[in-house]
Amino acid sequence: MPLILALDQGTTSSRSLLFDEKGSLLGMAQKEFKQYYPQPGWVEHDAHEIWESQFATLAEVLAKARVDTHNIAAIGITNQRETTVVWNKITGEPIGPAIVWQDRRTASFCDELRLQGKALLLQQKTGLILDAYFSATKLKWILDKVPGAREQAAAGQLAFGTIDSWLIYKLTKGAVHATDVSNASRTLLFNIHTLQWDPELLELFDIPLSVLPMVLPSSGIVGDCTIIPGARIPIAGVAGDQQAALFGQLCTEEGMVKNTYGTGCFMLMNTGQQAIASQRQLLTTVAWQIDGKTTYALEGSVFIGGAVVQWLRDELKVIHSAPDIEKLAASVKSTDGVYVVPAFTGLGAPHWSAHARGAVFGITRGTNHAHIARAALESIAYQSADLLHAMQADAQIQIRELRVDGGATANDMLMQFQADTLNCKVVRPIITETTAMGAAFLAGLGAGIWKDQQELAAHWKTARVFEPQLPEDARAQLVKGWQRAVKAAIAWADDR
Ligand code: ADP
């Protein structure tokens, strides 16, 4: 039976998962690696540690599942996006630490570009917002600041890659320097319409073309993994984590949406063959390219999702563990008009207020910790609903269901409330490892284990559907209260 190995390289840990041809999960191994914070606002990884942790989990999952490596028909890769590595092509050694997506060191350079009026050009070409988050300014920083980097680059000796490229390079023992379209579309250097590195943007960021990887489809043979003794396994699927999750949820038709409820929430809508320019500061991104067909997505995120539950646990100390929130929240019938706006680090789309801070509204003499816990939990759903409404408005698409994954989807109360606030079905699949599943699906398609996307449908199964149950007027009243709370939180921040 052919097996697929999915490598899921995340921000805090590397994981390897083994799937069979029915899409069943046979085994998993996970290893954390170190985060470096050398200065305020800086976040770095050691590319060696990323590779070593990834390889260790790969070896562990194969050993635990006792599989013959000859049965592994394909490898899929999914990864933390935007994180930037530069290595020397001759020695294979990184020339410095990897700069992680969260790193803010290039924020002031982004401000300069904004003052020069470059934001619109960048949005039109890349679908992204001009921000330090994306790879281009990180790559420029490395080339400018690492001694000798510009000279080595000019001599054609350097390679840039996001983490997928770095893993591909290591897995193929340096034979392949490539990335896929979904990862390329997070660099601020890639034109999502022409699907090529954009010469004007390379000039803007002063990036030589010679350092950039070849851009390949998300599904199809990239090269052979030759690092596992005695085996030669095709790497046949690659996508950034959120795009992989969209595929893993089989949101393969236009208008399908997934939301991941982790520390933050990440929502993506498949917009088919159209790259829709957002009027509401959502990102436009390549979802994947398969068989020559490019699919686009709109993307938005909630900064504080499950993190608000961690706040209740670690700071307010009203629960011992995250799952406890369900019981505490259920101990009251409603929030009694209390709203928590968890704008701890500002508010993202569609509100965009960097200065907003958290607030609790509607407190009365009878308000207790359970009301606040319930309101905090509900805030995850309200923020996600705001995001979805922005997406629907940008895309002019009304969705029929929301597919969900991530740690906080274990919370039935939250999922029901999400269905109620959206007035649409919320669907939770059996396998919630959707990111790895997406990488496995892309690789299995790329290696010919599955014939086409229709065949995958049999391998994605619903665990539970949450149907909206709230009458329209009750829903409208709740949502109105939330909107007032957000407005008030922003007004408080603006009146400085
Ligand atoms: P990440 O990938 O961002 O680390 P996970 O998908 O592992 O996140 O989900 C962890 C998040 O989900 C945490 O923020 C945690 O507070 C939240 N969480 C976990 N279980 C529950 C639960 N039962 N109810 C609500 N939130 C939960």
Tab-separated table of N, CA and C in Angstrom, residues 234-310:
chain	number	residue	atom	x	y	z
A	234	PRO	N	10.064	10.678	-4.258
A	234	PRO	CA	9.754	11.978	-4.862
A	234	PRO	C	9.085	12.948	-3.881
A	235	ILE	N	9.567	14.182	-3.895
A	235	ILE	CA	8.865	15.263	-3.183
A	235	ILE	C	7.838	15.749	-4.194
A	236	ALA	N	6.569	15.597	-3.867
A	236	ALA	CA	5.560	15.786	-4.916
A	236	ALA	C	4.469	16.791	-4.567
A	237	GLY	N	4.576	17.433	-3.384
A	237	GLY	CA	3.586	18.452	-3.027
A	237	GLY	C	4.210	19.442	-2.066
A	238	VAL	N	3.981	20.726	-2.300
A	238	VAL	CA	4.536	21.774	-1.424
A	238	VAL	C	3.520	22.915	-1.338
A	239	ALA	N	3.239	23.368	-0.111
A	239	ALA	CA	2.403	24.572	0.040
A	239	ALA	C	2.632	25.188	1.407
A	240	GLY	N	2.487	26.493	1.503
A	240	GLY	CA	2.555	27.185	2.782
A	240	GLY	C	1.458	26.672	3.707
A	241	ASP	N	1.657	26.808	5.018
A	241	ASP	CA	0.746	26.133	5.958
A	241	ASP	C	-0.738	26.475	5.772
A	242	GLN	N	-1.060	27.764	5.615
A	242	GLN	CA	-2.485	28.103	5.527
A	242	GLN	C	-3.111	27.642	4.213
A	243	GLN	N	-2.359	27.740	3.145
A	243	GLN	CA	-2.880	27.248	1.868
A	243	GLN	C	-3.043	25.726	1.914
A	244	ALA	N	-2.073	25.053	2.557
A	244	ALA	CA	-2.171	23.592	2.691
A	244	ALA	C	-3.413	23.227	3.493
A	245	ALA	N	-3.684	24.015	4.549
A	245	ALA	CA	-4.871	23.716	5.364
A	245	ALA	C	-6.154	23.887	4.547
A	246	LEU	N	-6.172	24.902	3.684
A	246	LEU	CA	-7.354	25.110	2.821
A	246	LEU	C	-7.543	23.890	1.912
A	247	PHE	N	-6.437	23.387	1.394
A	247	PHE	CA	-6.520	22.201	0.539
A	247	PHE	C	-6.864	20.960	1.364
A	248	GLY	N	-6.265	20.857	2.541
A	248	GLY	CA	-6.535	19.716	3.425
A	248	GLY	C	-7.989	19.662	3.860
A	249	GLN	N	-8.648	20.810	3.881
A	249	GLN	CA	-10.091	20.867	4.188
A	249	GLN	C	-10.910	20.631	2.926
A	250	LEU	N	-10.225	20.343	1.841
A	250	LEU	CA	-10.858	20.159	0.525
A	250	LEU	C	-11.768	21.334	0.162
A	251	CYS	N	-11.309	22.518	0.489
A	251	CYS	CA	-12.015	23.722	0.031
A	251	CYS	C	-11.521	24.013	-1.383
A	252	THR	N	-11.854	23.120	-2.283
A	252	THR	CA	-11.279	23.169	-3.629
A	252	THR	C	-12.182	23.878	-4.634
A	253	GLU	N	-13.379	24.274	-4.182
A	253	GLU	CA	-14.281	24.999	-5.084
A	253	GLU	C	-14.343	26.463	-4.683
A	254	GLU	N	-14.588	27.295	-5.666
A	254	GLU	CA	-14.731	28.725	-5.415
A	254	GLU	C	-15.794	28.983	-4.351
A	255	GLY	N	-15.486	29.867	-3.404
A	255	GLY	CA	-16.467	30.200	-2.369
A	255	GLY	C	-16.387	29.326	-1.132
A	256	MET	N	-15.476	28.346	-1.119
A	256	MET	CA	-15.341	27.527	0.098
A	256	MET	C	-14.322	28.189	1.028
A	257	VAL	N	-14.628	28.111	2.326
A	257	VAL	CA	-13.806	28.821	3.315
A	257	VAL	C	-13.421	27.905	4.467
A	258	LYS	N	-12.195	28.053	4.939
A	258	LYS	CA	-11.792	27.366	6.179
A	258	LYS	C	-11.301	28.396	7.177
A	259	ASN	N	-11.512	28.092	8.448
A	259	ASN	CA	-10.958	28.937	9.511
A	259	ASN	C	-10.226	28.043	10.491
A	260	THR	N	-8.991	28.419	10.816
A	260	THR	CA	-8.188	27.665	11.779
A	260	THR	C	-8.179	28.427	13.096
A	261	TYR	N	-8.623	27.755	14.163
A	261	TYR	CA	-8.704	28.393	15.481
A	261	TYR	C	-7.535	27.928	16.333
A	262	GLY	N	-6.422	28.630	16.226
A	262	GLY	CA	-5.262	28.342	17.079
A	262	GLY	C	-5.051	29.519	18.001
A	263	THR	N	-3.800	29.856	18.247
A	263	THR	CA	-3.462	31.021	19.060
A	263	THR	C	-4.158	32.253	18.464
A	264	GLY	N	-3.996	32.399	17.143
A	264	GLY	CA	-4.788	33.360	16.370
A	264	GLY	C	-5.697	32.550	15.465
A	265	CYS	N	-6.502	33.234	14.666
A	265	CYS	CA	-7.323	32.500	13.694
A	265	CYS	C	-6.882	32.896	12.287
A	266	PHE	N	-6.855	31.915	11.414
A	266	PHE	CA	-6.496	32.171	10.022
A	266	PHE	C	-7.620	31.705	9.118
A	267	MET	N	-8.161	32.667	8.370
A	267	MET	CA	-9.282	32.324	7.495
A	267	MET	C	-8.880	32.513	6.038
A	268	LEU	N	-9.189	31.529	5.216
A	268	LEU	CA	-8.937	31.636	3.781
A	268	LEU	C	-10.180	31.260	3.003
A	269	MET	N	-10.436	32.035	1.954
A	269	MET	CA	-11.536	31.722	1.045
A	269	MET	C	-10.972	31.425	-0.339
A	270	ASN	N	-11.346	30.297	-0.884
A	270	ASN	CA	-10.990	29.958	-2.263
A	270	ASN	C	-11.800	30.879	-3.189
A	271	THR	N	-11.096	31.671	-4.012
A	271	THR	CA	-11.811	32.560	-4.940
A	271	THR	C	-11.642	32.089	-6.387
A	272	GLY	N	-11.321	30.825	-6.548
A	272	GLY	CA	-11.235	30.243	-7.889
A	272	GLY	C	-10.080	30.818	-8.694
A	273	GLN	N	-10.319	31.029	-9.981
A	273	GLN	CA	-9.231	31.485	-10.856
A	273	GLN	C	-9.041	32.998	-10.825
A	274	GLN	N	-9.826	33.671	-9.981
A	274	GLN	CA	-9.685	35.123	-9.899
A	274	GLN	C	-8.858	35.545	-8.687
A	275	ALA	N	-7.899	36.451	-8.935
A	275	ALA	CA	-7.184	37.088	-7.827
A	275	ALA	C	-7.993	38.337	-7.489
A	276	ILE	N	-8.743	38.291	-6.397
A	276	ILE	CA	-9.614	39.423	-6.051
A	276	ILE	C	-8.850	40.432	-5.199
A	277	ALA	N	-8.814	41.673	-5.679
A	277	ALA	CA	-8.146	42.724	-4.908
A	277	ALA	C	-9.084	43.143	-3.788
A	278	SER	N	-8.600	43.093	-2.558
A	278	SER	CA	-9.447	43.398	-1.408
A	278	SER	C	-9.625	44.898	-1.213
A	279	GLN	N	-10.835	45.286	-0.880
A	279	GLN	CA	-11.114	46.676	-0.507
A	279	GLN	C	-11.011	46.840	1.002
A	280	ARG	N	-10.781	45.737	1.710
A	280	ARG	CA	-10.850	45.758	3.168
A	280	ARG	C	-9.561	45.266	3.823
A	281	GLN	N	-8.474	45.445	3.110
A	281	GLN	CA	-7.143	45.086	3.618
A	281	GLN	C	-6.968	43.606	3.944
A	282	LEU	N	-7.716	42.764	3.233
A	282	LEU	CA	-7.415	41.341	3.311
A	282	LEU	C	-6.280	41.092	2.323
A	283	LEU	N	-5.636	39.948	2.452
A	283	LEU	CA	-4.556	39.617	1.524
A	283	LEU	C	-5.106	38.787	0.378
A	284	THR	N	-4.528	39.000	-0.793
A	284	THR	CA	-4.838	38.144	-1.936
A	284	THR	C	-3.617	37.267	-2.138
A	285	THR	N	-3.832	35.986	-2.280
A	285	THR	CA	-2.684	35.095	-2.321
A	285	THR	C	-2.954	33.929	-3.266
A	286	VAL	N	-1.884	33.314	-3.747
A	286	VAL	CA	-2.073	32.101	-4.538
A	286	VAL	C	-2.379	30.977	-3.552
A	287	ALA	N	-3.451	30.252	-3.797
A	287	ALA	CA	-3.770	29.116	-2.925
A	287	ALA	C	-2.919	27.922	-3.341
A	288	TRP	N	-2.939	27.607	-4.637
A	288	TRP	CA	-2.115	26.510	-5.173
A	288	TRP	C	-2.185	26.543	-6.687
A	289	GLN	N	-1.269	25.804	-7.275
A	289	GLN	CA	-1.308	25.611	-8.717
A	289	GLN	C	-1.204	24.112	-8.962
A	290	ILE	N	-2.196	23.598	-9.665
A	290	ILE	CA	-2.239	22.163	-9.945
A	290	ILE	C	-2.610	21.976	-11.411
A	291	ASP	N	-1.871	21.131	-12.097
A	291	ASP	CA	-2.145	20.854	-13.519
A	291	ASP	C	-2.264	22.142	-14.331
A	292	GLY	N	-1.394	23.070	-14.075
A	292	GLY	CA	-1.378	24.302	-14.856
A	292	GLY	C	-2.478	25.290	-14.485
A	293	LYS	N	-3.341	24.908	-13.534
A	293	LYS	CA	-4.437	25.791	-13.144
A	293	LYS	C	-4.108	26.448	-11.797
A	294	THR	N	-4.191	27.785	-11.781
A	294	THR	CA	-3.860	28.510	-10.548
A	294	THR	C	-5.140	28.898	-9.823
A	295	THR	N	-5.184	28.577	-8.534
A	295	THR	CA	-6.331	28.938	-7.702
A	295	THR	C	-5.877	29.996	-6.698
A	296	TYR	N	-6.716	31.022	-6.541
A	296	TYR	CA	-6.377	32.125	-5.628
A	296	TYR	C	-7.233	32.069	-4.371
A	297	ALA	N	-6.792	32.833	-3.371
A	297	ALA	CA	-7.558	32.906	-2.124
A	297	ALA	C	-7.497	34.308	-1.549
A	298	LEU	N	-8.500	34.632	-0.750
A	298	LEU	CA	-8.445	35.815	0.104
A	298	LEU	C	-8.109	35.310	1.499
A	299	GLU	N	-7.306	36.074	2.200
A	299	GLU	CA	-6.868	35.622	3.523
A	299	GLU	C	-6.964	36.736	4.551
A	300	GLY	N	-7.365	36.379	5.742
A	300	GLY	CA	-7.374	37.345	6.838
A	300	GLY	C	-7.087	36.623	8.133
A	301	SER	N	-6.668	37.385	9.150
A	301	SER	CA	-6.397	36.718	10.414
A	301	SER	C	-6.905	37.523	11.602
A	302	VAL	N	-7.205	36.765	12.656
A	302	VAL	CA	-7.571	37.344	13.944
A	302	VAL	C	-6.337	37.188	14.813
A	303	PHE	N	-5.826	38.284	15.389
A	303	PHE	CA	-4.568	38.189	16.136
A	303	PHE	C	-4.729	37.362	17.412
A	304	ILE	N	-5.781	37.651	18.158
A	304	ILE	CA	-5.992	36.941	19.430
A	304	ILE	C	-7.218	36.050	19.296
A	305	GLY	N	-6.972	34.762	19.087
A	305	GLY	CA	-8.058	33.778	19.002
A	305	GLY	C	-8.029	32.958	20.279
A	306	GLY	N	-7.497	31.732	20.179
A	306	GLY	CA	-7.354	30.874	21.364
A	306	GLY	C	-6.492	31.536	22.434
A	307	ALA	N	-5.715	32.519	22.043
A	307	ALA	CA	-4.855	33.211	23.017
A	307	ALA	C	-5.671	33.893	24.106
A	308	VAL	N	-6.919	34.238	23.818
A	308	VAL	CA	-7.737	34.878	24.852
A	308	VAL	C	-8.057	33.857	25.952
A	309	VAL	N	-8.115	32.584	25.554
A	309	VAL	CA	-8.352	31.514	26.525
A	309	VAL	C	-7.096	31.316	27.384
A	310	GLN	N	-5.940	31.449	26.760
A	310	GLN	CA	-4.682	31.379	27.514
A	310	GLN	C	-4.598	32.532	28.506
